[in-house]
Amino acid sequence: MPAADSKRIALDWTKAHDVVPLERHLHDSMPHLVAAKKALANGSGKGSDFMGWVHFVEDHAPRVVNDAKNLAQRIASHSDALVVIGIGGSLLGTKAVYEALTHSFAMANPNQFQRRPVLLWAGHHVATDELSELLDVLDQYSPSLLVVSKSGTTTEPALAFRVLKQYLDDRFGARESASRIFAITDPESGTLLKLSQTHGYPTMQIPRNVGGRYSIFTAVGLLPLAVAGIDVNEFVEGARQARADTINEKNESLETNPALCYAAIRNSLYKEGYKVESLCHWTPKLRGIAEWWKQLFGESDAKGNTGLFPASVQFTTDLHSMGQYFQEGERHLFATHIRVLDESSLSRGAQKRKVRIPQPGLADGFDYLTGHNLEQIQSEAILGTSLAHADGGVPTLIWDIPEISAFWMGYWLYLNMFACGAGGLARGVNPFDQPGVEAYKVNMFALLGKPDMAEQSVQIRARLERGQRLRSIGLTQNR
Ligand code: PA5
């Protein structure tokens, strides 16, 4: 176990305060955040039906870890690949943690670097090409399927499941196919639960009082991560520690409670007219974490035509594409950086090394960096960038994370969930529902001819046909 007490996650907001003096705002908003923290801890107030995640990591996750590890062993005994089928909160967190903790070039040398069983992904889109390409590679594995859907009725995973189940049936026959299918769903209701009961698929549960985007520490994340050999005990331990630190009754100050501090700053900047928050990560390994973060805050904050737009960039890569916007674009943006203090890779098979800049005398103008390691260069790049952006009027926060390990991923994810819940409640919105995501589904189902929707289908098609007249059609050579 990492020495959690000698390492810390911290949030530096100096360069937010330099751009927008925040003290008064923060002072005003802290009582609301402290009340929100209490509501989360007591399970009261708006959205209280979906606050089960707050104490889940303490009260239930250790037991779920054991169950997940047992089932993971069973899956690994006959499968070297697990296709995780899900969308949104049922997939993003798992994919993010898996990618952060897996060798970036595992595909180039699977024997040495790939986790076994490998995790593959489906059900998070309706794109023919990717699902078809997945079917291309499945023959080289002995695969199992894990369908994750709380409602059990979500279109994208349901359709991918049909296709992939058919693949298993054709390859292994119905009986063996059924022994390779696992599900995570609501404990009491839904089509997926019924299907699992009918066909005897082993299931684990997403508790009723935990919403999708707050479910990473339930079986949703723990089972597939355990299958891939990720240390789920450490992952949960990080979250438990974050919970203990955050909800501690005595811990209500900005200086010592980064979750409340972060929530207070986000709300204050939003009030000051900063409508977009960009998460800036500095390693490609955190790309998935940014996707998880965008869903968490996007679905939770945006209510009643209000809420910050969560965006993300990967620096320094995107400094060469979006850097100009940060420096001189519309001033409605603030930046939240993630600085990983020790970037040595902890992925399976990876060498723990510092990368030093070699070869003095190459006449490329970079001799002054000979002997530096990339971490030092990265660190100066972060400081230089945040200062430049602050000078350009972009309030800038910096998260310091000790390392990319299961423990610190667990800690940081929990911290963000808490900040998101508390910040939403303090702003007066329900951060645990997502009524707005139904609108596209209604149109799509009507267009696809769902029974009982014939009338909507006619209306929607009429509206779409009107739109067809306003198209601009490019000139194309005959090919
Ligand atoms: O956070 C949420 O609730 C959503 O993103 C859901 O996780 C997502 O829509 C998938 O839903 P389900 O798990 O019911 O298939």
Coordinates of C-alpha atoms and ligand atoms in Angstrom, one line a residue:
M1 CA 0.0 0.0 0.0
P2 CA 1.4 3.4 -0.9
A3 CA 2.3 5.7 2.0
A4 CA -0.8 7.7 1.7
D5 CA 0.2 9.9 4.6
S6 CA 3.4 11.0 3.0
K7 CA 1.8 11.9 -0.3
R8 CA -1.1 14.3 -0.8
I9 CA -3.5 15.4 -3.5
A10 CA -3.6 19.2 -3.5
L11 CA -5.4 21.9 -5.5
D12 CA -3.5 25.1 -6.2
W13 CA -5.8 28.0 -7.1
T14 CA -3.3 30.9 -7.0
K15 CA -3.6 31.5 -10.7
A16 CA -7.4 31.6 -10.5
H17 CA -7.3 34.1 -7.8
D18 CA -4.8 36.2 -9.7
V19 CA -7.3 36.6 -12.5
V20 CA -10.5 36.9 -10.5
P21 CA -10.2 37.8 -6.8
L22 CA -12.2 34.9 -5.3
E23 CA -12.0 35.4 -1.6
R24 CA -15.4 37.1 -1.2
H25 CA -17.1 34.6 -3.4
L26 CA -15.5 31.7 -1.7
H27 CA -16.4 33.2 1.7
D28 CA -20.0 33.5 0.6
S29 CA -20.3 30.1 -1.0
M30 CA -18.6 28.0 1.7
P31 CA -21.7 27.9 4.0
H32 CA -23.7 26.5 1.1
L33 CA -21.0 23.9 0.4
V34 CA -20.8 22.9 4.0
A35 CA -24.6 22.4 4.0
A36 CA -24.3 20.4 0.8
K37 CA -21.6 18.3 2.3
K38 CA -23.8 17.5 5.3
A39 CA -26.7 16.7 3.0
L40 CA -24.5 14.2 1.1
A41 CA -23.2 12.7 4.3
N42 CA -26.8 12.4 5.7
G43 CA -28.4 11.4 2.5
S44 CA -30.9 14.3 2.6
G45 CA -32.0 17.0 0.3
K46 CA -32.4 17.2 -3.5
G47 CA -31.5 13.9 -5.2
S48 CA -31.3 12.0 -1.9
D49 CA -32.5 8.8 -3.6
F50 CA -29.2 8.7 -5.5
M51 CA -26.7 9.5 -2.8
G52 CA -25.8 5.8 -2.1
W53 CA -22.4 6.2 -3.6
V54 CA -21.2 8.5 -0.8
H55 CA -20.9 5.8 1.8
F56 CA -20.8 2.8 -0.5
V57 CA -17.0 2.8 -0.6
E58 CA -16.9 2.4 3.2
D59 CA -20.0 0.3 3.8
H60 CA -20.2 -2.1 0.8
A61 CA -17.2 -1.9 -1.5
P62 CA -14.9 -4.2 0.5
R63 CA -17.5 -7.0 0.2
V64 CA -18.1 -6.2 -3.5
V65 CA -14.3 -6.3 -4.1
N66 CA -14.3 -9.9 -2.8
D67 CA -17.3 -11.0 -4.9
A68 CA -15.8 -9.2 -7.9
K69 CA -12.4 -11.0 -7.5
N70 CA -14.1 -14.4 -7.2
L71 CA -16.1 -13.8 -10.3
A72 CA -13.1 -12.4 -12.1
Q73 CA -11.2 -15.6 -11.4
R74 CA -13.9 -17.6 -12.9
I75 CA -14.0 -15.4 -16.0
A76 CA -10.2 -15.5 -16.4
S77 CA -10.2 -19.3 -16.1
H78 CA -11.8 -19.7 -19.5
S79 CA -11.3 -16.3 -21.2
D80 CA -8.4 -14.2 -22.3
A81 CA -10.6 -11.3 -23.3
L82 CA -13.6 -9.6 -21.7
V83 CA -15.7 -7.4 -23.9
V84 CA -17.3 -4.8 -21.6
I85 CA -20.5 -3.6 -23.2
G86 CA -21.9 -0.3 -21.8
I87 CA -22.2 3.4 -22.3
G88 CA -21.9 6.6 -20.1
G89 CA -21.5 5.8 -16.5
S90 CA -21.6 2.1 -17.2
L91 CA -18.4 2.2 -19.1
L92 CA -16.4 5.4 -19.0
G93 CA -14.9 5.0 -15.5
T94 CA -13.8 1.5 -16.1
K95 CA -12.2 2.3 -19.5
A96 CA -10.5 5.4 -18.0
V97 CA -8.9 3.5 -15.1
Y98 CA -8.0 0.6 -17.3
E99 CA -6.3 2.8 -19.8
A100 CA -4.5 4.9 -17.1
L101 CA -3.1 1.7 -15.6
T102 CA -2.2 -0.2 -18.7
H103 CA 0.9 0.0 -20.9
S104 CA 0.4 2.5 -23.7
F105 CA 1.9 0.2 -26.3
A106 CA 0.5 -3.1 -25.0
M107 CA -0.9 -3.8 -28.4
A108 CA 2.6 -3.7 -29.9
N109 CA 3.9 -6.4 -27.6
P110 CA 1.0 -8.1 -26.0
N111 CA 3.0 -10.9 -24.4
Q112 CA 5.1 -8.7 -22.3
F113 CA 2.8 -5.7 -21.6
Q114 CA -0.9 -6.7 -22.2
R115 CA -3.1 -7.3 -19.2
R116 CA -4.7 -10.8 -19.4
P117 CA -7.6 -11.0 -19.8
V118 CA -7.5 -7.9 -22.0
L119 CA -10.6 -5.6 -21.8
L120 CA -12.3 -4.7 -25.1
W121 CA -15.1 -2.2 -25.4
A122 CA -18.5 -2.2 -27.1
G123 CA -22.0 -0.7 -26.7
H124 CA -20.8 2.9 -26.4
H125 CA -21.9 4.0 -29.9
V126 CA -23.9 2.9 -32.9
A127 CA -21.0 3.0 -35.3
T128 CA -20.7 0.1 -37.7
D129 CA -17.0 0.3 -38.4
E130 CA -15.8 -0.1 -34.8
L131 CA -18.2 -2.9 -33.9
S132 CA -17.4 -4.7 -37.1
E133 CA -13.6 -4.3 -36.4
L134 CA -14.2 -5.8 -33.0
L135 CA -15.8 -8.8 -34.6
D136 CA -12.6 -9.1 -36.8
V137 CA -10.4 -9.6 -33.9
L138 CA -12.5 -11.7 -31.5
D139 CA -11.6 -15.0 -33.2
Q140 CA -8.0 -14.7 -31.9
Y141 CA -9.3 -14.7 -28.3
S142 CA -11.4 -16.9 -26.1
P143 CA -13.8 -14.1 -25.2
S144 CA -16.5 -13.5 -22.6
L145 CA -19.0 -10.7 -22.5
L146 CA -19.9 -8.4 -19.6
V147 CA -23.0 -6.3 -20.2
V148 CA -23.4 -3.4 -17.9
S149 CA -26.6 -1.4 -17.8
K150 CA -28.4 -0.1 -14.8
S151 CA -31.7 0.4 -16.6
G152 CA -31.1 -2.7 -18.7
T153 CA -32.9 -0.9 -21.5
T154 CA -30.3 1.3 -23.1
T155 CA -30.3 1.0 -26.9
E156 CA -26.5 1.1 -27.6
P157 CA -25.4 -1.7 -25.3
A158 CA -28.5 -3.7 -26.0
L159 CA -27.8 -3.7 -29.7
A160 CA -24.1 -4.5 -29.3
F161 CA -25.0 -7.3 -26.9
R162 CA -27.4 -8.8 -29.5
V163 CA -24.6 -8.7 -32.1
L164 CA -21.9 -10.1 -29.8
K165 CA -24.2 -12.8 -28.3
Q166 CA -24.9 -14.0 -31.8
Y167 CA -21.2 -14.2 -32.4
L168 CA -20.7 -16.3 -29.3
D169 CA -23.7 -18.5 -30.2
D170 CA -22.4 -19.1 -33.7
R171 CA -18.9 -19.9 -32.4
F172 CA -19.5 -21.8 -29.3
G173 CA -23.1 -23.0 -29.4
A174 CA -25.9 -21.7 -27.2
R175 CA -24.9 -23.6 -24.1
E176 CA -21.2 -22.5 -23.9
S177 CA -22.2 -19.0 -25.1
A178 CA -24.4 -18.6 -22.1
S179 CA -21.5 -19.6 -19.8
R180 CA -19.5 -16.7 -21.3
I181 CA -22.0 -14.0 -20.6
F182 CA -22.1 -11.9 -17.4
A183 CA -24.2 -8.9 -16.4
I184 CA -24.2 -6.0 -14.1
T185 CA -27.6 -4.4 -13.6
D186 CA -30.3 -3.2 -11.3
P187 CA -31.0 -5.7 -8.5
E188 CA -34.7 -5.6 -8.8
S189 CA -36.0 -4.7 -12.3
G190 CA -35.2 -4.2 -16.0
T191 CA -34.9 -6.2 -19.1
L192 CA -31.3 -7.2 -18.6
L193 CA -32.1 -8.6 -15.2
K194 CA -34.9 -10.7 -16.6
L195 CA -32.8 -11.8 -19.5
S196 CA -30.0 -12.9 -17.1
Q197 CA -32.4 -14.8 -14.9
T198 CA -33.9 -16.6 -17.9
H199 CA -30.5 -17.6 -19.4
G200 CA -28.7 -18.1 -16.1
Y201 CA -26.1 -15.3 -16.7
P202 CA -24.2 -14.6 -13.4
T203 CA -25.0 -11.0 -12.3
M204 CA -23.6 -8.4 -10.0
Q205 CA -25.6 -5.4 -8.9
I206 CA -25.7 -1.6 -9.4
P207 CA -27.4 -0.5 -6.2
R208 CA -30.7 1.3 -6.8
N209 CA -29.5 4.4 -5.0
V210 CA -26.3 4.9 -7.1
G211 CA -26.6 6.6 -10.5
G212 CA -24.4 5.5 -13.5
R213 CA -21.8 8.3 -13.4
Y214 CA -21.3 7.8 -9.7
S215 CA -21.0 4.0 -10.0
I216 CA -17.3 3.4 -10.6
F217 CA -16.7 2.0 -7.1
T218 CA -19.6 -0.5 -7.4
A219 CA -19.4 -3.8 -9.4
V220 CA -19.6 -1.6 -12.5
G221 CA -15.9 -0.7 -12.2
L222 CA -14.7 -3.3 -9.7
L223 CA -15.6 -6.5 -11.7
P224 CA -14.0 -5.6 -15.0
L225 CA -11.0 -4.0 -13.4
A226 CA -10.5 -7.1 -11.2
V227 CA -10.7 -9.2 -14.4
A228 CA -7.9 -7.2 -15.9
G229 CA -5.7 -7.7 -12.8
I230 CA -5.9 -4.1 -11.5
D231 CA -5.5 -3.8 -7.8
V232 CA -9.1 -3.1 -6.9
N233 CA -8.4 -3.2 -3.1
E234 CA -6.1 -0.3 -3.6
F235 CA -8.5 1.5 -5.9
V236 CA -11.3 1.3 -3.3
E237 CA -8.8 2.1 -0.5
G238 CA -8.1 5.4 -2.3
A239 CA -11.8 6.2 -2.5
R240 CA -12.3 5.3 1.2
Q241 CA -9.5 7.6 2.2
A242 CA -10.9 10.4 0.1
R243 CA -14.3 9.9 1.6
A244 CA -12.9 9.9 5.2
D245 CA -10.9 13.1 4.4
T246 CA -13.7 14.9 2.7
I247 CA -16.7 14.2 4.9
N248 CA -14.7 14.6 8.2
E249 CA -16.9 16.8 10.3
K250 CA -14.1 19.0 11.3
N251 CA -12.8 19.4 7.8
E252 CA -14.8 22.4 6.4
S253 CA -12.1 24.8 5.3
L254 CA -10.9 25.6 1.9
E255 CA -7.3 25.0 2.9
T256 CA -7.8 21.4 3.9
N257 CA -10.8 20.1 1.9
P258 CA -9.9 20.1 -1.8
A259 CA -13.3 18.7 -2.8
L260 CA -15.2 21.6 -1.3
C261 CA -12.6 24.1 -2.4
Y262 CA -12.8 22.9 -6.0
A263 CA -16.6 23.0 -5.9
A264 CA -16.6 26.5 -4.4
I265 CA -14.2 27.8 -7.1
R266 CA -16.1 26.2 -10.0
N267 CA -19.4 27.8 -8.7
S268 CA -17.7 31.2 -8.1
L269 CA -16.1 31.3 -11.5
Y270 CA -19.4 30.3 -13.2
K271 CA -21.0 33.3 -11.4
E272 CA -18.3 35.5 -12.7
G273 CA -19.1 34.6 -16.3
Y274 CA -16.7 31.7 -16.9
K275 CA -18.9 29.2 -18.6
V276 CA -16.4 26.7 -19.8
E277 CA -14.0 24.6 -17.7
S278 CA -11.3 22.8 -19.6
L279 CA -9.6 19.9 -17.9
C280 CA -6.0 20.0 -19.0
H281 CA -4.1 16.7 -18.6
W282 CA -0.4 16.3 -19.5
T283 CA -0.2 12.6 -20.3
P284 CA -2.1 10.7 -22.9
K285 CA -2.7 8.1 -20.2
L286 CA -5.3 10.4 -18.6
R287 CA -7.4 10.9 -21.8
G288 CA -10.0 8.4 -20.6
I289 CA -10.1 10.1 -17.1
A290 CA -11.0 13.4 -18.9
E291 CA -13.9 11.6 -20.7
W292 CA -15.2 10.3 -17.4
W293 CA -14.8 13.7 -15.8
K294 CA -16.7 15.4 -18.7
Q295 CA -19.7 13.0 -18.2
L296 CA -19.7 13.4 -14.5
F297 CA -19.8 17.2 -14.5
G298 CA -21.7 17.6 -17.8
E299 CA -24.7 15.5 -16.8
S300 CA -24.7 16.6 -13.2
D301 CA -24.3 20.4 -13.6
A302 CA -26.3 21.2 -16.7
K303 CA -29.9 21.8 -15.5
G304 CA -32.5 24.4 -16.5
N305 CA -30.2 26.0 -19.1
T306 CA -27.4 26.6 -16.6
G307 CA -24.1 25.0 -15.9
L308 CA -20.5 24.9 -16.8
F309 CA -19.5 23.3 -20.1
P310 CA -16.8 20.7 -19.3
A311 CA -14.2 20.4 -22.0
S312 CA -10.8 18.7 -22.1
V313 CA -7.4 19.1 -23.8
Q314 CA -4.2 17.2 -23.6
F315 CA -1.1 19.3 -23.2
T316 CA 1.4 19.9 -24.6
T317 CA -0.1 18.2 -27.7
D318 CA -3.1 20.6 -27.8
L319 CA -1.0 23.7 -27.0
H320 CA -0.1 23.3 -30.7
S321 CA -3.8 23.4 -31.7
M322 CA -5.9 24.9 -28.9
G323 CA -3.1 27.0 -27.3
Q324 CA -4.0 30.1 -29.3
Y325 CA -7.6 29.8 -28.1
F326 CA -6.6 29.6 -24.5
Q327 CA -4.3 32.6 -24.8
E328 CA -6.4 34.9 -26.9
G329 CA -9.9 33.4 -27.5
E330 CA -13.2 34.3 -25.9
R331 CA -12.7 35.0 -22.2
H332 CA -15.3 32.6 -20.9
L333 CA -12.9 29.8 -20.1
F334 CA -11.0 28.5 -17.1
A335 CA -8.5 25.8 -16.9
T336 CA -8.0 22.9 -14.5
H337 CA -4.7 21.2 -14.9
I338 CA -3.7 17.7 -13.6
R339 CA -0.1 17.6 -12.7
V340 CA 1.2 14.1 -11.9
L341 CA 4.2 14.5 -9.6
D342 CA 5.9 11.2 -10.3
E343 CA 5.2 10.2 -13.9
S344 CA 7.2 6.9 -13.8
S345 CA 4.9 4.3 -15.4
L346 CA 3.4 1.8 -13.0
S347 CA 1.8 -0.2 -15.9
R348 CA 2.2 -4.0 -16.1
G349 CA 5.6 -4.8 -17.6
A350 CA 6.7 -1.2 -17.8
Q351 CA 10.2 -0.2 -16.6
K352 CA 10.2 2.4 -13.9
R353 CA 12.6 5.0 -15.3
K354 CA 13.3 8.7 -15.6
V355 CA 13.7 9.7 -19.2
R356 CA 16.7 12.0 -19.5
I357 CA 17.6 14.1 -22.5
P358 CA 20.9 12.7 -23.9
Q359 CA 23.5 13.7 -26.5
P360 CA 25.1 17.1 -25.9
G361 CA 26.5 18.7 -29.1
L362 CA 23.7 17.7 -31.5
A363 CA 23.5 21.4 -32.7
D364 CA 19.7 21.4 -32.5
G365 CA 19.7 24.3 -30.0
F366 CA 18.6 22.1 -27.0
D367 CA 22.0 21.5 -25.4
Y368 CA 20.8 23.5 -22.4
L369 CA 18.4 20.7 -21.6
T370 CA 21.0 17.9 -21.7
G371 CA 20.7 15.8 -18.6
H372 CA 17.3 17.1 -17.6
N373 CA 14.6 14.5 -17.2
L374 CA 11.2 14.9 -19.0
E375 CA 9.4 15.3 -15.6
Q376 CA 11.4 18.5 -14.9
I377 CA 10.6 19.8 -18.4
Q378 CA 6.9 18.9 -18.0
S379 CA 6.8 20.6 -14.6
E380 CA 8.2 23.9 -16.0
A381 CA 5.9 23.6 -19.0
I382 CA 2.9 23.4 -16.7
L383 CA 4.0 26.4 -14.7
G384 CA 4.9 28.4 -17.7
T385 CA 1.6 27.6 -19.4
S386 CA -0.6 28.3 -16.4
L387 CA 1.2 31.6 -15.9
A388 CA 0.8 32.6 -19.6
H389 CA -2.8 31.6 -19.6
A390 CA -3.5 33.5 -16.3
D391 CA -1.8 36.5 -17.9
G392 CA -4.1 36.1 -20.8
G393 CA -7.1 36.2 -18.5
V394 CA -7.8 32.5 -18.0
P395 CA -8.3 31.5 -14.3
T396 CA -6.2 28.4 -13.8
L397 CA -6.3 25.7 -11.1
I398 CA -3.7 22.9 -10.7
W399 CA -4.4 19.5 -9.2
D400 CA -1.3 17.8 -7.9
I401 CA -1.6 14.0 -8.0
P402 CA 1.3 12.0 -6.5
E403 CA 1.3 9.2 -9.2
I404 CA -1.0 7.3 -11.6
S405 CA -1.7 4.3 -9.3
A406 CA -4.9 2.5 -8.4
F407 CA -4.9 4.2 -5.0
W408 CA -4.5 7.7 -6.3
M409 CA -7.0 7.2 -9.2
G410 CA -9.5 6.0 -6.6
Y411 CA -8.8 9.0 -4.4
W412 CA -9.1 11.6 -7.2
L413 CA -12.2 10.1 -8.8
Y414 CA -14.0 10.1 -5.5
L415 CA -12.9 13.6 -4.7
N416 CA -14.4 14.8 -8.0
M417 CA -17.6 12.9 -7.4
F418 CA -17.9 14.6 -4.1
A419 CA -17.1 18.1 -5.5
C420 CA -19.6 17.5 -8.3
G421 CA -22.4 16.5 -5.9
A422 CA -21.7 19.2 -3.4
G423 CA -21.2 21.9 -6.0
G424 CA -24.5 21.0 -7.7
L425 CA -26.5 21.0 -4.5
A426 CA -24.9 24.3 -3.4
R427 CA -26.0 25.8 -6.7
G428 CA -29.5 24.5 -6.1
V429 CA -29.6 21.9 -8.9
N430 CA -30.1 18.1 -8.6
P431 CA -26.7 16.7 -9.6
F432 CA -28.0 13.1 -9.7
D433 CA -30.6 13.2 -12.5
Q434 CA -30.3 13.7 -16.3
P435 CA -33.8 14.4 -17.6
G436 CA -32.3 16.1 -20.7
V437 CA -30.8 12.9 -22.2
E438 CA -34.3 11.6 -23.0
A439 CA -34.9 14.1 -25.8
Y440 CA -32.7 12.5 -28.4
K441 CA -34.0 9.0 -27.5
V442 CA -37.6 10.0 -28.2
N443 CA -36.7 11.2 -31.7
M444 CA -34.5 8.2 -32.4
F445 CA -37.1 5.7 -31.3
A446 CA -39.8 7.3 -33.3
L447 CA -37.6 7.3 -36.4
L448 CA -36.7 3.7 -35.9
G449 CA -40.4 2.8 -35.8
K450 CA -40.8 1.9 -32.1
P451 CA -44.3 0.5 -31.6
D452 CA -46.8 3.2 -30.3
M453 CA -44.7 6.1 -31.8
A454 CA -46.2 6.2 -35.3
E455 CA -47.6 9.7 -34.9
Q456 CA -44.4 11.2 -33.5
S457 CA -42.5 9.5 -36.4
V458 CA -44.6 11.2 -39.0
Q459 CA -44.2 14.6 -37.3
I460 CA -40.5 14.2 -36.9
R461 CA -40.0 13.1 -40.5
A462 CA -41.9 16.1 -41.7
R463 CA -39.7 18.4 -39.7
L464 CA -36.6 16.7 -41.1
E465 CA -37.7 17.0 -44.7
R466 CA -38.2 20.7 -44.3
G467 CA -34.6 20.8 -43.2
Q468 CA -33.4 19.0 -46.4
R469 CA -34.1 22.1 -48.5
L470 CA -31.4 24.1 -46.7
R471 CA -28.6 21.8 -47.7
S472 CA -25.5 22.8 -49.5
I473 CA -24.2 20.0 -51.7
G474 CA -20.5 19.8 -52.7
L475 CA -19.3 19.2 -56.2
T476 CA -18.0 15.7 -56.6
Q477 CA -16.1 14.2 -59.4
N478 CA -17.5 10.9 -60.8
R479 CA -15.4 8.2 -59.3
Ligands
PA5_1 O1 -24.9 8.6 -15.5 C1 -25.8 8.1 -16.0 O2 -26.8 7.8 -15.4 C2 -25.8 7.7 -17.5 O3 -24.7 8.1 -18.1 C3 -25.9 6.2 -17.6 O4 -24.9 5.6 -17.0 C4 -25.9 5.8 -19.1 O5 -27.0 6.5 -19.8 C5 -26.1 4.3 -19.2 O6 -27.3 3.9 -18.6 P1 -27.6 2.4 -18.3 O7 -26.5 2.0 -17.3 O8 -28.9 2.4 -17.7 O9 -27.5 1.6 -19.6

